[in-house]
Tab-separated table of C-alpha atoms in Angstrom:
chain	number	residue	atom	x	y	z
A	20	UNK	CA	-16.337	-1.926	0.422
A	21	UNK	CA	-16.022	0.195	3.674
A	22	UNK	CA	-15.864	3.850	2.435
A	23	UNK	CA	-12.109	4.126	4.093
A	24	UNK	CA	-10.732	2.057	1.187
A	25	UNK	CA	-13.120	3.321	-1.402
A	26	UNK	CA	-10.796	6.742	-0.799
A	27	UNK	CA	-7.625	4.824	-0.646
A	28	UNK	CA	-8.382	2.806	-3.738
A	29	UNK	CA	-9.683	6.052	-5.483
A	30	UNK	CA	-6.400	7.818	-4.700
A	31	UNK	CA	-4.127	5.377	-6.206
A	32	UNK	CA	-6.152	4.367	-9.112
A	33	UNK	CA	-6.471	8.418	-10.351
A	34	UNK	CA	-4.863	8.925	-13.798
A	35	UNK	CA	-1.091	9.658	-13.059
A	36	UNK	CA	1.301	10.792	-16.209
A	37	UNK	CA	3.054	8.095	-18.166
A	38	UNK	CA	6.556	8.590	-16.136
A	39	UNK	CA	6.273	9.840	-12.590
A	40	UNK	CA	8.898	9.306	-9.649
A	41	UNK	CA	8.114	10.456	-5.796
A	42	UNK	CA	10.792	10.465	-3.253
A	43	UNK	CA	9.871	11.351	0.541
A	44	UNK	CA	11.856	14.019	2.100
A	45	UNK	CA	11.236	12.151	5.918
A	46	UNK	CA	11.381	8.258	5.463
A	47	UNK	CA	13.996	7.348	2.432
A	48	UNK	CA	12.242	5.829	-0.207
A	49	UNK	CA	11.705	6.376	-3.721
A	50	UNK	CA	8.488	4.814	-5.595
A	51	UNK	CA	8.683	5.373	-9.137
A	52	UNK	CA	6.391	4.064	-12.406
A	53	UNK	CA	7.283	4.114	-16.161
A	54	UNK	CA	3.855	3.346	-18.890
A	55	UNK	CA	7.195	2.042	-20.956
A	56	UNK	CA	6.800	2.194	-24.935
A	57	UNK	CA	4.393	-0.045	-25.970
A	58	UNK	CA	1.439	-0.542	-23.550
A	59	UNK	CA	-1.454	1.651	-23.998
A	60	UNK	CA	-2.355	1.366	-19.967
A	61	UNK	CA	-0.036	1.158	-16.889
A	62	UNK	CA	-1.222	-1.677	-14.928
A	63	UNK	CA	1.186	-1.511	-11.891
A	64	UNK	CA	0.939	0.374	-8.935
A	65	UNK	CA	3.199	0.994	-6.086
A	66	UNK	CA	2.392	2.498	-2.648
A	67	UNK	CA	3.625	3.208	0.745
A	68	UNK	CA	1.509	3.299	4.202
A	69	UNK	CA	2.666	4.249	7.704
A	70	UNK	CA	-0.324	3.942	10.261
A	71	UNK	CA	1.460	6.382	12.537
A	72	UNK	CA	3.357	6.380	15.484
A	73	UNK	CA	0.020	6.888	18.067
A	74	UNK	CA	-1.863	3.703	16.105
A	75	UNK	CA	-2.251	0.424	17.492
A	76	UNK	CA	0.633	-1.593	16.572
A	77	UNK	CA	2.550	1.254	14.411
A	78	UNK	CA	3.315	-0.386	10.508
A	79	UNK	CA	5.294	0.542	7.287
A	80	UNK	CA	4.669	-1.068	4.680
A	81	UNK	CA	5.303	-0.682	0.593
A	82	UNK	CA	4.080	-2.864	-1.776
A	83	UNK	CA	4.012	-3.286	-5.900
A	84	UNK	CA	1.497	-4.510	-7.826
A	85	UNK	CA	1.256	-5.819	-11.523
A	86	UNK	CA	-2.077	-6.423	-13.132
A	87	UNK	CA	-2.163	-10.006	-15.070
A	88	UNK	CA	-1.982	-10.015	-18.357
A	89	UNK	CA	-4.671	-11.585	-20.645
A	90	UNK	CA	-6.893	-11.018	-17.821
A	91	UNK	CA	-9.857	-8.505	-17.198
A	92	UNK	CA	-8.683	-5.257	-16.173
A	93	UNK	CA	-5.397	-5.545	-14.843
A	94	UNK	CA	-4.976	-1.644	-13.603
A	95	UNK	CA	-8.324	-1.889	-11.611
A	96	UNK	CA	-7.374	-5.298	-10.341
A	97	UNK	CA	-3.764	-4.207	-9.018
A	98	UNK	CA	-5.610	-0.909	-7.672
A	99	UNK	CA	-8.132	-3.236	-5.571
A	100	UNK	CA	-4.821	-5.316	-4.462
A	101	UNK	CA	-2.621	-2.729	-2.331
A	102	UNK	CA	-6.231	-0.915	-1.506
A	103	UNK	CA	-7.482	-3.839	-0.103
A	104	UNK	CA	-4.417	-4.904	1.533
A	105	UNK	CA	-3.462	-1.767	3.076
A	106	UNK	CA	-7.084	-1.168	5.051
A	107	UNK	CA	-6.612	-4.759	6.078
A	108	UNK	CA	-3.559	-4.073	7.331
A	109	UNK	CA	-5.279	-1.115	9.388
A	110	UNK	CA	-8.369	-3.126	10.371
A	111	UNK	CA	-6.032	-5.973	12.153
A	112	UNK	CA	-3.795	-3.973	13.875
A	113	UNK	CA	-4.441	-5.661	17.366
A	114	UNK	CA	-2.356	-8.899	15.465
A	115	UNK	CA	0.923	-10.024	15.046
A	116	UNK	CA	3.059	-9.138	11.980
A	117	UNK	CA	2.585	-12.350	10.071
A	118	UNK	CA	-1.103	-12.817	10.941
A	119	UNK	CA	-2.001	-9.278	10.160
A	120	UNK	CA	-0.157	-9.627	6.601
A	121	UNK	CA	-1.570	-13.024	6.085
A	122	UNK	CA	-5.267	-11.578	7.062
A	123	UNK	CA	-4.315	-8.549	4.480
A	124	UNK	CA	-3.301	-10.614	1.568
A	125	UNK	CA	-5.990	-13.289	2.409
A	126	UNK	CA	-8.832	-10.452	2.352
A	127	UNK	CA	-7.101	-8.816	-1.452
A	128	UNK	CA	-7.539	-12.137	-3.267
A	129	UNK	CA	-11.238	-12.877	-1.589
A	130	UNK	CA	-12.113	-9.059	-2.809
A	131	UNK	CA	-10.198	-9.349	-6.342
A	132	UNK	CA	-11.974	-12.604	-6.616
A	133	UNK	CA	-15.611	-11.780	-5.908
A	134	UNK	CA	-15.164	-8.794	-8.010
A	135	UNK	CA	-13.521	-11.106	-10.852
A	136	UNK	CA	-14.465	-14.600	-10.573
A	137	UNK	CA	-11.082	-15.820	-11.687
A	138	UNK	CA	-10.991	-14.081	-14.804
A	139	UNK	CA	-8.831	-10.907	-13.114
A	140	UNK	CA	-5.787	-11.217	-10.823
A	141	UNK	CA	-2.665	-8.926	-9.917
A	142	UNK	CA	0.619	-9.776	-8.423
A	143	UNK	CA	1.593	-8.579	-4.830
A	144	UNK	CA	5.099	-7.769	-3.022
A	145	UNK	CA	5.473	-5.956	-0.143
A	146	UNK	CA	7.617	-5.395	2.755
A	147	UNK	CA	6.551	-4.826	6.254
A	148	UNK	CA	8.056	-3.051	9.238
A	149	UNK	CA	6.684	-2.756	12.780
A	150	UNK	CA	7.658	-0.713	15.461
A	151	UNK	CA	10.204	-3.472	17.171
A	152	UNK	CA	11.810	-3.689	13.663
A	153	UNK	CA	10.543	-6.728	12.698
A	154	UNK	CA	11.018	-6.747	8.495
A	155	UNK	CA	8.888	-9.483	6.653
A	156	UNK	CA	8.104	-10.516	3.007
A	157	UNK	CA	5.015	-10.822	1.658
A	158	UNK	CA	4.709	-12.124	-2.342
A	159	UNK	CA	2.591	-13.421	-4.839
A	160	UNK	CA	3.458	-13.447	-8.476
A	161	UNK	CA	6.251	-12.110	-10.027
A	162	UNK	CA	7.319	-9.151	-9.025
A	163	UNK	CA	10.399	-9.537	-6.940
A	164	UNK	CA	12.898	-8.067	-3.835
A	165	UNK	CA	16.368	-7.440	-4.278
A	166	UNK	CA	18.907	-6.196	-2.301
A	167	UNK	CA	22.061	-4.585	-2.826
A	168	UNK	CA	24.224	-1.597	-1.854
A	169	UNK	CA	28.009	-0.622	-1.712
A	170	UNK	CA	30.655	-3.452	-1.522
A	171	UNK	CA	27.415	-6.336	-1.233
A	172	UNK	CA	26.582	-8.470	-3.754
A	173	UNK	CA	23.170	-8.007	-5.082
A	174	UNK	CA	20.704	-11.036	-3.564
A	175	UNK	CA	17.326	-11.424	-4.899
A	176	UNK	CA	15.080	-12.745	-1.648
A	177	UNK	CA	11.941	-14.027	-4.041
A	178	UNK	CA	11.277	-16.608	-6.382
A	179	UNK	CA	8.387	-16.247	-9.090
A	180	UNK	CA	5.235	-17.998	-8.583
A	181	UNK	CA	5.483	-19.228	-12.598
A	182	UNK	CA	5.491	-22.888	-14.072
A	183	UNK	CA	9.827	-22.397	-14.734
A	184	UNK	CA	10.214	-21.098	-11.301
A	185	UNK	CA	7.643	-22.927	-9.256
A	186	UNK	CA	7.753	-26.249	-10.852
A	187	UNK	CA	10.633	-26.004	-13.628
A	188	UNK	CA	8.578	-26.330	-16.012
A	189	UNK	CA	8.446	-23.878	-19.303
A	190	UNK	CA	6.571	-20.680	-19.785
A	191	UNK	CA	5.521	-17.259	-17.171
A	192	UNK	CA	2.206	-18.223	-16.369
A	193	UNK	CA	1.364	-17.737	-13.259
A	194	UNK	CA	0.311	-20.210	-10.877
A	195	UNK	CA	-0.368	-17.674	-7.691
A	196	UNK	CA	-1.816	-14.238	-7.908
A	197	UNK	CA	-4.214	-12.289	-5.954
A	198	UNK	CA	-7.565	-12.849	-7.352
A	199	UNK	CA	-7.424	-16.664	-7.577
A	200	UNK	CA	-9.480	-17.915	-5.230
A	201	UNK	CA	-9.318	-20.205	-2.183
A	202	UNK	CA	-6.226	-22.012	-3.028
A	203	UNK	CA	-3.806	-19.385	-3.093
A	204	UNK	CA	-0.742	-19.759	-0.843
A	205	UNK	CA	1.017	-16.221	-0.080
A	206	UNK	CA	4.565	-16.797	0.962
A	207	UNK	CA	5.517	-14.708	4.290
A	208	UNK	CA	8.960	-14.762	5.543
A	209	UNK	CA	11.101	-13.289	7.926
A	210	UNK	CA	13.433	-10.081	6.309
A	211	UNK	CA	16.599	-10.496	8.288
A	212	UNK	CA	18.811	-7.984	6.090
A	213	UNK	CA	20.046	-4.823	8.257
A	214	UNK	CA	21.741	-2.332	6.077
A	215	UNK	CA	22.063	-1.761	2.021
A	216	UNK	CA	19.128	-1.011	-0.126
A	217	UNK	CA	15.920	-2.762	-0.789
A	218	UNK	CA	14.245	-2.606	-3.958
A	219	UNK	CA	10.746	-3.961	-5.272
A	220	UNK	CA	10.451	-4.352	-8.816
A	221	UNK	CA	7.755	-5.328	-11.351
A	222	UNK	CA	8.990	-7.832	-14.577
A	223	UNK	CA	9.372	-4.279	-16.452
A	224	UNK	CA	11.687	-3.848	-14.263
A	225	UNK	CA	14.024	-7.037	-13.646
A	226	UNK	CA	13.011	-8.246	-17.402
A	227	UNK	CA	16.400	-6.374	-18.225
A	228	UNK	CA	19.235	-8.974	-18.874
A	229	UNK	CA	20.546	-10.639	-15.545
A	230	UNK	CA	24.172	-9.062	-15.416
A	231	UNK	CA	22.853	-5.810	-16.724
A	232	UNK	CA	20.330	-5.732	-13.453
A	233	UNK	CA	23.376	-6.384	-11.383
A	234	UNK	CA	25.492	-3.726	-12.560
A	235	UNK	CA	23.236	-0.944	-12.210
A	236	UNK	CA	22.005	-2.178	-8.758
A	237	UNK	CA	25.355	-2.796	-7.809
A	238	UNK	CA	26.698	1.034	-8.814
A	239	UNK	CA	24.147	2.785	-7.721
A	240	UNK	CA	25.185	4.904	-4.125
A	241	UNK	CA	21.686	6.664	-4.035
A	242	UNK	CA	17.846	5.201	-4.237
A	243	UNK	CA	17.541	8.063	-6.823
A	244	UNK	CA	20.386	6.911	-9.128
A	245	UNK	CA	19.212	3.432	-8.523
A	246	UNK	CA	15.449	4.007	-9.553
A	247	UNK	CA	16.305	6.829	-12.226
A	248	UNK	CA	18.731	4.344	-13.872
A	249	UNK	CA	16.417	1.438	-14.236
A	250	UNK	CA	13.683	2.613	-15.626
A	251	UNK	CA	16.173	4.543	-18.026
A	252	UNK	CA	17.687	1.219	-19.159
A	253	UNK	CA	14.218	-0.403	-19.150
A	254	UNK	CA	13.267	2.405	-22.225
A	255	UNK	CA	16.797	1.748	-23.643
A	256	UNK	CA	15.698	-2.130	-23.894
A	257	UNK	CA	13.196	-1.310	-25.675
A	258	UNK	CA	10.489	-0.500	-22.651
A	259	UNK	CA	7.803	-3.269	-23.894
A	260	UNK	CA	5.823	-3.630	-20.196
A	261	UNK	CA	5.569	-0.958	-17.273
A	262	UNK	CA	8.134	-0.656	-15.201
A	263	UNK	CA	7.600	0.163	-11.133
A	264	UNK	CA	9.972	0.018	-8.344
A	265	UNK	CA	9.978	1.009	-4.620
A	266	UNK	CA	13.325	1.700	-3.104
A	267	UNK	CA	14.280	1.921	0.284
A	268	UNK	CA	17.170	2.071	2.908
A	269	UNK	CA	17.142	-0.775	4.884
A	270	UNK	CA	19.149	1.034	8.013
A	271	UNK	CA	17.514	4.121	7.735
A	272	UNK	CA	13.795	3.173	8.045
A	273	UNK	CA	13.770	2.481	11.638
A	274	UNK	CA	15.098	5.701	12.818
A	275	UNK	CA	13.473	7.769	10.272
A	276	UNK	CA	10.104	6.041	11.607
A	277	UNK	CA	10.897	6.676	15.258
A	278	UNK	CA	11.850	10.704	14.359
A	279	UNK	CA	8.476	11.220	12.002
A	280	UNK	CA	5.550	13.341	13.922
A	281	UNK	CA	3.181	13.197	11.182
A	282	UNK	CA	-0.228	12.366	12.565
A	283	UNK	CA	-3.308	10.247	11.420
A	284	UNK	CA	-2.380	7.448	7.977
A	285	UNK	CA	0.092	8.394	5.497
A	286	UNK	CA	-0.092	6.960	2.158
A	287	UNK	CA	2.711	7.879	-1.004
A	288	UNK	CA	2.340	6.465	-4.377
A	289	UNK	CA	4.682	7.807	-7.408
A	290	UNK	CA	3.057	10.740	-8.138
A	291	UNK	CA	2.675	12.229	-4.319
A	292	UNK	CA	1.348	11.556	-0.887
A	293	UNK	CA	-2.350	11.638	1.159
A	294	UNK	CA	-2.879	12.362	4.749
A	295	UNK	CA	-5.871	10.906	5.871
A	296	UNK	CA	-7.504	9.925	9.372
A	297	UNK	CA	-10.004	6.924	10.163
A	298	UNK	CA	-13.077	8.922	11.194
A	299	UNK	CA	-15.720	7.168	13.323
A	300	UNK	CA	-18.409	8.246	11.890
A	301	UNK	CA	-17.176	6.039	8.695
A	302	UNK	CA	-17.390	3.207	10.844
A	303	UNK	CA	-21.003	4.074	12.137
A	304	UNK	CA	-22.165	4.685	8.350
A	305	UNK	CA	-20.397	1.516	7.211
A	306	UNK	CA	-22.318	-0.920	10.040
A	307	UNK	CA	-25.806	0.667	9.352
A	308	UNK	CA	-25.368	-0.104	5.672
A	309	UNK	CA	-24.710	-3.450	6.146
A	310	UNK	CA	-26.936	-4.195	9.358
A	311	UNK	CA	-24.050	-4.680	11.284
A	312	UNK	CA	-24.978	-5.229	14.880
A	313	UNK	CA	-21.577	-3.095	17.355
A	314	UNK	CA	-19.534	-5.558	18.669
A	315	UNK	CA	-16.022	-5.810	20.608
A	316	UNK	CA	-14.410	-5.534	17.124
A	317	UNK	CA	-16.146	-2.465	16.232
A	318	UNK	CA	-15.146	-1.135	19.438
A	319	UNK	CA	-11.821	-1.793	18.644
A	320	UNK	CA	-12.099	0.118	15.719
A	321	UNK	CA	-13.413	2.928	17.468
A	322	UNK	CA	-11.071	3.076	19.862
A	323	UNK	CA	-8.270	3.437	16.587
A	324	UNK	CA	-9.999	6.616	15.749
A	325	UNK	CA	-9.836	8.035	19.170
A	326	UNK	CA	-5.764	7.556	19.160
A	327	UNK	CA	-5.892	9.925	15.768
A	328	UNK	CA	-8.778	12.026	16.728
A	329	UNK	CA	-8.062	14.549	20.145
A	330	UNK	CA	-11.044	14.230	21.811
A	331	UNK	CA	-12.823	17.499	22.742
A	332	UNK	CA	-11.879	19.311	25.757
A	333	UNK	CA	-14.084	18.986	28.900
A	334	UNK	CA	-16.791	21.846	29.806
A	335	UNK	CA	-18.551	22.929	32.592
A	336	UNK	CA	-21.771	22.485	32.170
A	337	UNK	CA	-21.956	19.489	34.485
A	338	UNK	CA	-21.383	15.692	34.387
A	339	UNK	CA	-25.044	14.662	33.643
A	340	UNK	CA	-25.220	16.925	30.684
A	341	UNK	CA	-24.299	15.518	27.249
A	342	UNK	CA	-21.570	16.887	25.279
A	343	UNK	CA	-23.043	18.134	21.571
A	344	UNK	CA	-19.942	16.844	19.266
A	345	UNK	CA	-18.718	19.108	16.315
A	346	UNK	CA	-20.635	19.969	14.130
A	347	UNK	CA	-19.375	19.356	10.410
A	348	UNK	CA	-19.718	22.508	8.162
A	349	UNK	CA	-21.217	20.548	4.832
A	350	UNK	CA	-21.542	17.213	4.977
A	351	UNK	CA	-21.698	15.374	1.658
A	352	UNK	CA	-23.995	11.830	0.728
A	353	UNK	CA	-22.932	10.174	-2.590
A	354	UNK	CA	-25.152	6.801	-1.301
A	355	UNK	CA	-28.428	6.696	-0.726
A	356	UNK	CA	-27.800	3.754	1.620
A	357	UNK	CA	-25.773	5.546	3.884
A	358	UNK	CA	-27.680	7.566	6.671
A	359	UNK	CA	-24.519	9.969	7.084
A	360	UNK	CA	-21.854	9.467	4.973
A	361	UNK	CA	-18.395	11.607	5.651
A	362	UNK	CA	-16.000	12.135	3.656
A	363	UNK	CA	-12.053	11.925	4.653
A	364	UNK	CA	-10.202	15.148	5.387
A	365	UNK	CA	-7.005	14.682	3.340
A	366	UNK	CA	-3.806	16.631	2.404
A	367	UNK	CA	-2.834	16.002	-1.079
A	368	UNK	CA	0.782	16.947	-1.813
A	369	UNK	CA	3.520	16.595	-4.740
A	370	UNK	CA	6.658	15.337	-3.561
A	371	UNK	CA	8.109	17.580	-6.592
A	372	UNK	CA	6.805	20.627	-4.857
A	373	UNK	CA	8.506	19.680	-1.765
A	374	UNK	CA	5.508	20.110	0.107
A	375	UNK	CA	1.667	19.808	1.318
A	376	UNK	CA	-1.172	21.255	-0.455
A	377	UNK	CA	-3.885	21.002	1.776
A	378	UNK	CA	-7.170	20.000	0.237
A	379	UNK	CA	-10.743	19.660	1.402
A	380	UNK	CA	-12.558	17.162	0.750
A	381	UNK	CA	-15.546	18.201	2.904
């Protein structure tokens, strides 16, 4: 695993309290998670990544994950999911949309897999935006999109990857999920809707009576009153799975993308947000380790780093002279097998607090 999504996965798999809710103050959504009443674990996750405006091929995208049930480890599998999807989002920025979110949800199920053998899976939803506005779906599973907003009906846009959905049969197994194998089939379509709200939901969620859903969704005039109001009817049912949404307005996204001058990745989960840039040197470490041999796609990569990084200012000690490049104050090796290992700078900060703290990581 390249050591940029070790830190990502890390991040969102770090114990969180039972009920926490995160709202960003400069792109309007709201991700929010509930443990519920009677599981011991939460098992979904929910993130948000923008790659930032000076990347390759600027992308939002939020996604929800739901461990499977009966399966091994369905927290650590849902983790590996969005982790793996999101860098493989990053890594193929130089494709299309749809080909860079069929790339990312073809490398989750190939890493889920080889970690699992079949035995672990999670679902995956997510929505993508690029910078020429272009919305798409991506699912497997169960979790599902919905959208709905004042005066419009509420629509749901997904349909379950289970035996009664899928094949009318009887029963919620699953018949897609990330972690499968080689015949999974991720569905990827076009997200034409323009205005309203969007919301992503896990079965925690969207398990509350049909009707009941609607109503709530459909009196809701905020993404706070719609997120604080289902997860507080999900605990008045009787909260017997976790319940996760992501909530978003549709209309506002593009122009609250085009204002934000936030630089290097930005990643939110429901507990806060990380800042974090895609060093080279990470790239240089991660090759050596696995006798990687520079290429035209490495060079790509490096070339990503150089839009976040400022290179160093010219001096004039002459053209034939080589420029010394900063020097690190610690530097930090927690593998052997890595000749130079560096760690991520990152800003870890609590939406509550309404603010950055910066950390080191160094």
């Amino acid at each position: 695993m390249h050591p940029f999504q070790e830190n990502i996965q890390a991040w969102i798999s770090r114990r969180l309290a039972d009920r926490t809710s995160s709202q960003s103050l400069e792109i309007p959504f709201v991700l929010s998670s509930d443990i519920g009443l009677v599981r011991k674990e939460n098992q979904d996750r929910v993130a948000a990544l923008y790659t930032g405006k000076k990347s390759i091929n600027p992308l939002f995208a939020i996604a929800v994950a739901d461990g499977m049930g009966g399966m091994r480890d369905g927290g650590k599998c849902s983790s590996l999911a969005i982790s793996s999807f999101f860098y493989s989002l990053i890594q193929h920025r130089n494709l299309g949309i749809k080909e860079r979110a069929y790339e990312a949800v073809k490398a989750s199920n190939k890493q889920v897999f080889d970690t699992y053998r079949g035995d672990g899976g999670s679902t995956l939803t997510a929505v993508l935006l690029d910078s020429q506005g272009t919305k798409i779906i991506v699912h497997l599973g169960d979790t599902r999109v919905y959208t709905f907003g004042a005066g419009k009906k509420v629509e749901r846009h997904t349909t379950d990857d289970s035996l009664v959905e899928a094949v009318g049969g009887s029963g919620r197994e699953l018949l897609q999920f990330v972690g499968m194998g080689d015949s999974m089939q991720p569905k990827i379509t076009d997200f034409f809707c323009q205005e309203g709200f969007c919301a992503i939901t896990t079965d925690g969620i969207h398990g509350i009576e049909e009707k009941t859903l609607s109503r709530i969704l459909e009196n809701s005039s905020s993404l706070n009153d719609a997120s604080e109001r289902l997860n507080s009817v999900a605990m008045w049912c009787g909260g017997n799975d976790n319940s996760t949404s992501a909530i978003f307005d549709i209309a506002g996204m593009p122009p609250s993308l085009a204002r934000y001058e936030g630089s290097g990745i930005r990643l939110w989960d429901a507990a806060g947000d990380l800042t974090t840039l895609w060093l080279r040197e990470e790239d240089q470490a991660f090759n050596a380790k696995n006798a990687q041999v520079p290429n035209e796609t490495n060079e790509a990569k490096n070339n990503f780093s150089s839009q976040l990084i400022p290179s160093k200012p010219p001096t004039n000690e002459g053209a034939t002279k080589k420029s010394k490049p900063p020097v690190r104050k610690s530097r930090k090796k927690k593998n052997e097998n890595y000749p130079e290992e560096v760690q991520l700078d990152i800003e870890i900060g609590s939406s509550a607090e309404q603010g950055d703290v910066g950390v080191d990581s160094k």
